[in-house]
Amino acid sequence: MSELKGKSALVTGSSRGIGRAAAIALAKEGALVFVNYFNSEDKAREVAHLIKSGGGDAVAIQADVSKPGEVARMHKEVHDRVEGLDVLVNNAGIHQHLKSWDLKNEDWDEVIATNLTGVFGCSRAFIPDMIRGKWGRIVNVSSVIAYLGTDHEVHYAASKGGVVSLTKSLALELAPHGIRVNAIAPGYIDTDMVSFASKDEERHYLSKVPLGRLGKPSEIADAVVFLCSDRSSYITGQVIHVNGGLAML
Ligand code: NAI
């Protein structure tokens, strides 16, 4: 398949984990991929190199998505290479394992700035490109926690719930312009983000997952590709749950 031949895609936070898998998968579909990274330049270049050695095209691009000035610079750097962006995957995210009463204002602000304001800021920057091109795909990475809640990171849950609402509103705004906006709600996916869990905690989490295992980053990437492809041509404003049945809604 080369569904995205001639298109360009930016995946935020794609030097590792789910973002890395999504960048590689989109490149396999023919897209020129911008591999955004925060501070892991070597790893981002490795992803770009891997893509190029497989016959694709990719560019590593630094920006902290929580900082509007850096997003504006990234937008300019993307434009140095292409006329406009076609696909945006808002994947970058952080979490902090803290009880609500231990959260400092700065903790709250940092998580909201990255996970929610970052999604808005990157979308706002690249939407005009998509409107001009009369074609666009935005995929936002939310979380199952937006639906189920959590007993240890209310700020993360609030940010991911916000991503769901933002997704639906953007989908309504942008549908007339040929732009589809959807989200994915991953469950426990085997990346650095869940590496904080002890073996006991992991067993406890997995006991709640009907499919009984961690998900793989490539399983989220498959959903990203689906949402960017014509196979999802009548889907917008939706959240695809890729979480082993953890949330059945
Ligand atoms: P990860 O920690 O491996 O990857 C997160 C990526 O985001 C890293 O590359 C990191 O450098 C980047 N990042 C963080 N802050 C950034 C910033 N300010 N600017 C640019 N990049 C930044 O974790 P994972 O699992 O790959 O996470 C990807 C997304 O999936 C996140 O939004 C996360 O909340 C979400 N998710 C992950 C789940 C899991 O179980 N792993 C479950 C549900 C959602």
Short mmCIF file of C-alpha atoms and ligand atoms in Angstrom, two decimals:
data_model
loop_
_atom_site.label_atom_id
_atom_site.label_comp_id
_atom_site.label_asym_id
_atom_site.label_seq_id
_atom_site.Cartn_x
_atom_site.Cartn_y
_atom_site.Cartn_z
CA MET A 1 0.00 0.00 0.00
CA SER A 2 1.15 3.55 -0.59
CA GLU A 3 -1.91 5.46 0.51
CA LEU A 4 0.03 8.56 1.52
CA LYS A 5 2.37 8.91 -1.42
CA GLY A 6 3.09 12.60 -2.06
CA LYS A 7 1.79 13.62 1.38
CA SER A 8 3.77 14.99 4.30
CA ALA A 9 3.22 14.03 7.92
CA LEU A 10 4.45 15.37 11.24
CA VAL A 11 4.44 13.08 14.27
CA THR A 12 5.15 14.87 17.54
CA GLY A 13 7.31 13.07 20.08
CA SER A 14 8.38 10.41 17.60
CA SER A 15 11.94 9.61 18.67
CA ARG A 16 10.60 6.62 20.64
CA GLY A 17 7.53 4.64 21.68
CA ILE A 18 4.18 5.06 19.96
CA GLY A 19 5.30 8.12 18.00
CA ARG A 20 8.29 6.26 16.57
CA ALA A 21 6.07 3.38 15.45
CA ALA A 22 3.58 5.83 13.90
CA ALA A 23 6.34 7.70 12.04
CA ILE A 24 7.71 4.46 10.58
CA ALA A 25 4.23 3.22 9.63
CA LEU A 26 3.27 6.50 7.90
CA ALA A 27 6.56 6.48 5.99
CA LYS A 28 5.79 2.94 4.81
CA GLU A 29 2.60 4.39 3.32
CA GLY A 30 4.70 6.79 1.28
CA ALA A 31 4.53 9.97 3.40
CA LEU A 32 7.51 12.25 3.93
CA VAL A 33 7.67 12.17 7.72
CA PHE A 34 8.85 14.91 10.05
CA VAL A 35 10.13 13.15 13.16
CA ASN A 36 9.62 15.68 15.94
CA TYR A 37 11.69 15.31 19.09
CA PHE A 38 12.05 17.21 22.32
CA ASN A 39 15.66 16.52 23.33
CA SER A 40 16.58 13.09 21.94
CA GLU A 41 18.21 14.24 18.72
CA ASP A 42 20.22 11.03 18.24
CA LYS A 43 17.16 8.82 18.58
CA ALA A 44 15.12 11.00 16.21
CA ARG A 45 17.91 10.90 13.62
CA GLU A 46 18.00 7.12 14.06
CA VAL A 47 14.27 6.94 13.25
CA ALA A 48 14.77 9.16 10.19
CA HIS A 49 17.73 7.03 9.11
CA LEU A 50 15.74 3.83 9.53
CA ILE A 51 12.95 5.25 7.38
CA LYS A 52 15.37 6.38 4.68
CA SER A 53 17.21 3.07 4.64
CA GLY A 54 13.83 1.41 3.98
CA GLY A 55 13.31 3.62 0.92
CA GLY A 56 11.20 6.30 2.60
CA ASP A 57 11.88 9.93 3.40
CA ALA A 58 12.09 11.58 6.81
CA VAL A 59 13.48 14.64 8.55
CA ALA A 60 14.23 14.96 12.27
CA ILE A 61 12.90 18.22 13.67
CA GLN A 62 13.30 19.61 17.19
CA ALA A 63 10.58 21.46 19.10
CA ASP A 64 9.04 21.50 22.54
CA VAL A 65 5.34 21.33 21.64
CA SER A 66 4.37 23.03 24.89
CA LYS A 67 6.09 26.25 23.76
CA PRO A 68 4.22 28.28 21.10
CA GLY A 69 7.46 29.92 19.91
CA GLU A 70 9.04 26.53 19.25
CA VAL A 71 5.93 25.29 17.44
CA ALA A 72 6.10 28.41 15.23
CA ARG A 73 9.77 27.65 14.45
CA MET A 74 8.92 24.01 13.68
CA HIS A 75 6.15 25.22 11.33
CA LYS A 76 8.69 27.37 9.51
CA GLU A 77 11.17 24.49 9.25
CA VAL A 78 8.47 22.22 7.83
CA HIS A 79 7.68 24.94 5.29
CA ASP A 80 11.34 25.16 4.29
CA ARG A 81 10.88 21.60 3.04
CA VAL A 82 7.26 21.36 1.84
CA GLU A 83 4.51 23.77 0.79
CA GLY A 84 2.14 22.57 3.44
CA LEU A 85 1.58 19.75 5.89
CA ASP A 86 -1.07 17.10 5.15
CA VAL A 87 -1.05 14.84 8.22
CA LEU A 88 -0.50 15.79 11.86
CA VAL A 89 -0.24 13.18 14.58
CA ASN A 90 -0.34 14.84 17.99
CA ASN A 91 1.37 12.13 19.99
CA ALA A 92 3.81 13.89 22.34
CA GLY A 93 2.83 13.46 25.96
CA ILE A 94 4.11 13.22 29.49
CA HIS A 95 2.72 11.77 32.67
CA GLN A 96 3.55 12.05 36.34
CA HIS A 97 2.61 9.39 38.86
CA LEU A 98 1.32 11.68 41.64
CA LYS A 99 -1.73 11.87 43.89
CA SER A 100 -3.84 15.01 43.42
CA TRP A 101 -2.95 16.38 46.85
CA ASP A 102 0.76 16.14 46.03
CA LEU A 103 0.46 17.97 42.71
CA LYS A 104 2.11 21.35 42.56
CA ASN A 105 0.76 24.06 40.25
CA GLU A 106 3.86 23.60 38.11
CA ASP A 107 3.13 19.86 37.72
CA TRP A 108 -0.41 20.64 36.59
CA ASP A 109 0.79 23.35 34.20
CA GLU A 110 3.52 21.19 32.66
CA VAL A 111 1.21 18.26 31.90
CA ILE A 112 -1.59 20.45 30.54
CA ALA A 113 0.89 22.53 28.49
CA THR A 114 2.37 19.44 26.85
CA ASN A 115 -0.60 17.10 26.50
CA LEU A 116 -3.39 19.57 25.75
CA THR A 117 -2.01 23.00 24.83
CA GLY A 118 0.62 21.25 22.68
CA VAL A 119 -2.11 19.45 20.73
CA PHE A 120 -3.99 22.72 20.23
CA GLY A 121 -0.85 24.69 19.35
CA CYS A 122 0.39 22.23 16.72
CA SER A 123 -3.10 21.89 15.25
CA ARG A 124 -3.56 25.67 15.05
CA ALA A 125 -0.19 26.04 13.35
CA PHE A 126 -0.82 23.48 10.60
CA ILE A 127 -4.60 23.72 10.01
CA PRO A 128 -4.21 26.65 7.55
CA ASP A 129 -1.97 24.41 5.38
CA MET A 130 -4.66 21.73 5.33
CA ILE A 131 -7.43 24.22 4.59
CA ARG A 132 -5.39 25.58 1.68
CA GLY A 133 -4.80 22.06 0.38
CA LYS A 134 -8.49 21.10 0.95
CA TRP A 135 -7.23 17.87 2.50
CA GLY A 136 -5.93 16.96 5.91
CA ARG A 137 -5.79 14.34 8.64
CA ILE A 138 -5.25 15.05 12.31
CA VAL A 139 -4.88 12.16 14.73
CA ASN A 140 -4.65 12.96 18.43
CA VAL A 141 -3.32 10.45 20.93
CA SER A 142 -5.59 10.56 23.99
CA SER A 143 -5.79 7.72 26.52
CA VAL A 144 -8.19 5.19 27.96
CA ILE A 145 -7.76 7.19 31.16
CA ALA A 146 -9.86 9.98 29.62
CA TYR A 147 -12.78 7.53 29.93
CA LEU A 148 -11.95 5.42 32.97
CA GLY A 149 -10.20 7.95 35.21
CA THR A 150 -7.20 7.07 37.30
CA ASP A 151 -6.28 7.14 40.96
CA HIS A 152 -2.86 8.66 40.51
CA GLU A 153 -2.65 11.44 37.90
CA VAL A 154 -5.68 13.66 37.66
CA HIS A 155 -3.85 16.25 35.57
CA TYR A 156 -2.96 13.61 32.97
CA ALA A 157 -6.59 12.39 32.91
CA ALA A 158 -7.87 15.97 32.54
CA SER A 159 -5.44 16.66 29.68
CA LYS A 160 -6.47 13.50 27.82
CA GLY A 161 -10.18 14.23 28.37
CA GLY A 162 -9.52 17.68 26.95
CA VAL A 163 -7.94 16.09 23.88
CA VAL A 164 -11.17 14.15 23.24
CA SER A 165 -13.31 17.33 23.40
CA LEU A 166 -10.82 19.23 21.27
CA THR A 167 -10.88 16.43 18.69
CA LYS A 168 -14.67 16.54 18.33
CA SER A 169 -14.78 20.33 18.03
CA LEU A 170 -11.95 20.46 15.49
CA ALA A 171 -13.68 17.70 13.52
CA LEU A 172 -16.84 19.83 13.30
CA GLU A 173 -14.92 22.95 12.30
CA LEU A 174 -12.79 21.23 9.70
CA ALA A 175 -15.13 18.71 8.05
CA PRO A 176 -16.25 21.26 5.43
CA HIS A 177 -12.60 21.68 4.43
CA GLY A 178 -11.93 18.01 3.70
CA ILE A 179 -10.03 17.56 6.95
CA ARG A 180 -10.79 14.63 9.23
CA VAL A 181 -9.87 14.78 12.91
CA ASN A 182 -9.91 11.70 15.11
CA ALA A 183 -8.32 10.43 18.29
CA ILE A 184 -6.98 7.16 19.61
CA ALA A 185 -7.39 6.00 23.19
CA PRO A 186 -4.55 3.56 23.89
CA GLY A 187 -4.58 1.34 26.95
CA TYR A 188 -1.37 -0.04 28.48
CA ILE A 189 1.18 0.05 25.68
CA ASP A 190 4.68 -1.31 26.08
CA THR A 191 6.74 1.91 26.01
CA ASP A 192 8.89 3.96 28.39
CA MET A 193 5.69 5.55 29.69
CA VAL A 194 4.62 2.39 31.52
CA SER A 195 8.13 1.39 32.59
CA PHE A 196 7.53 2.98 36.03
CA ALA A 197 5.31 0.01 36.95
CA SER A 198 6.75 -2.83 39.03
CA LYS A 199 6.07 -6.40 37.90
CA ASP A 200 3.33 -6.62 40.56
CA GLU A 201 1.71 -3.40 39.36
CA GLU A 202 1.91 -4.59 35.76
CA ARG A 203 0.18 -7.86 36.71
CA HIS A 204 -2.51 -5.84 38.52
CA TYR A 205 -3.12 -3.59 35.48
CA LEU A 206 -3.12 -6.50 33.06
CA SER A 207 -5.66 -8.41 35.15
CA LYS A 208 -8.16 -5.73 34.04
CA VAL A 209 -7.38 -6.04 30.34
CA PRO A 210 -9.67 -8.57 28.59
CA LEU A 211 -6.98 -9.41 26.02
CA GLY A 212 -4.59 -10.00 28.94
CA ARG A 213 -1.44 -8.35 27.64
CA LEU A 214 0.26 -5.02 27.02
CA GLY A 215 -0.34 -3.47 23.62
CA LYS A 216 2.48 -2.91 21.14
CA PRO A 217 3.34 0.54 19.76
CA SER A 218 2.79 -0.90 16.26
CA GLU A 219 -0.83 -1.66 17.19
CA ILE A 220 -1.43 2.06 17.82
CA ALA A 221 0.49 2.90 14.63
CA ASP A 222 -1.88 0.63 12.66
CA ALA A 223 -4.82 2.68 13.94
CA VAL A 224 -3.02 5.92 13.03
CA VAL A 225 -2.49 4.68 9.46
CA PHE A 226 -6.12 3.57 9.25
CA LEU A 227 -7.36 6.99 10.37
CA CYS A 228 -5.13 8.71 7.78
CA SER A 229 -6.13 6.38 4.95
CA ASP A 230 -9.16 6.32 2.68
CA ARG A 231 -10.31 3.20 4.51
CA SER A 232 -11.65 5.53 7.20
CA SER A 233 -13.11 8.01 4.71
CA TYR A 234 -16.45 8.35 6.56
CA ILE A 235 -14.95 8.62 10.05
CA THR A 236 -14.36 11.95 11.80
CA GLY A 237 -14.67 13.23 15.36
CA GLN A 238 -14.28 9.69 16.72
CA VAL A 239 -12.12 8.03 19.29
CA ILE A 240 -10.78 4.61 18.36
CA HIS A 241 -10.16 2.52 21.47
CA VAL A 242 -7.01 0.46 21.08
CA ASN A 243 -6.75 -0.92 24.56
CA GLY A 244 -7.34 -4.66 24.55
CA GLY A 245 -10.95 -4.17 25.62
CA LEU A 246 -10.07 -2.22 28.77
CA ALA A 247 -12.71 0.35 27.84
CA MET A 248 -15.86 -0.93 26.13
CA LEU A 249 -18.08 2.03 25.35
P1 NAI B 1 6.96 7.82 25.60
O1 NAI B 1 7.26 8.47 26.89
O2 NAI B 1 7.84 6.73 25.12
O3 NAI B 1 6.88 8.89 24.42
C1 NAI B 1 6.44 10.21 24.61
C2 NAI B 1 7.16 11.06 23.58
O4 NAI B 1 6.73 12.42 23.72
C3 NAI B 1 8.68 11.06 23.82
O5 NAI B 1 9.35 10.96 22.59
C4 NAI B 1 8.94 12.44 24.44
O6 NAI B 1 10.23 12.98 24.21
C5 NAI B 1 7.87 13.26 23.71
N1 NAI B 1 7.60 14.52 24.39
C6 NAI B 1 7.31 14.71 25.69
N2 NAI B 1 7.17 16.02 25.93
C7 NAI B 1 7.37 16.66 24.76
C8 NAI B 1 7.36 18.02 24.36
N3 NAI B 1 7.12 19.00 25.24
N4 NAI B 1 7.62 18.31 23.07
C9 NAI B 1 7.88 17.34 22.15
N5 NAI B 1 7.91 16.03 22.48
C10 NAI B 1 7.65 15.70 23.76
O7 NAI B 1 5.49 7.30 25.73
P2 NAI B 1 4.45 6.69 24.69
O8 NAI B 1 3.76 5.61 25.40
O9 NAI B 1 5.07 6.44 23.39
O10 NAI B 1 3.42 7.92 24.59
C11 NAI B 1 2.93 8.46 23.38
C12 NAI B 1 1.55 9.03 23.63
O11 NAI B 1 0.67 7.96 23.96
C13 NAI B 1 1.47 10.01 24.78
O12 NAI B 1 0.63 11.09 24.45
C14 NAI B 1 0.85 9.18 25.88
O13 NAI B 1 0.17 9.98 26.83
C15 NAI B 1 -0.07 8.30 25.10
N6 NAI B 1 -0.49 7.09 25.80
C16 NAI B 1 0.43 6.12 26.14
C17 NAI B 1 0.01 5.00 26.81
C18 NAI B 1 0.95 3.89 27.20
O14 NAI B 1 0.51 2.97 27.92
N7 NAI B 1 2.19 3.87 26.79
C19 NAI B 1 -1.40 4.83 27.18
C20 NAI B 1 -2.26 5.89 26.75
C21 NAI B 1 -1.82 6.98 26.09
#
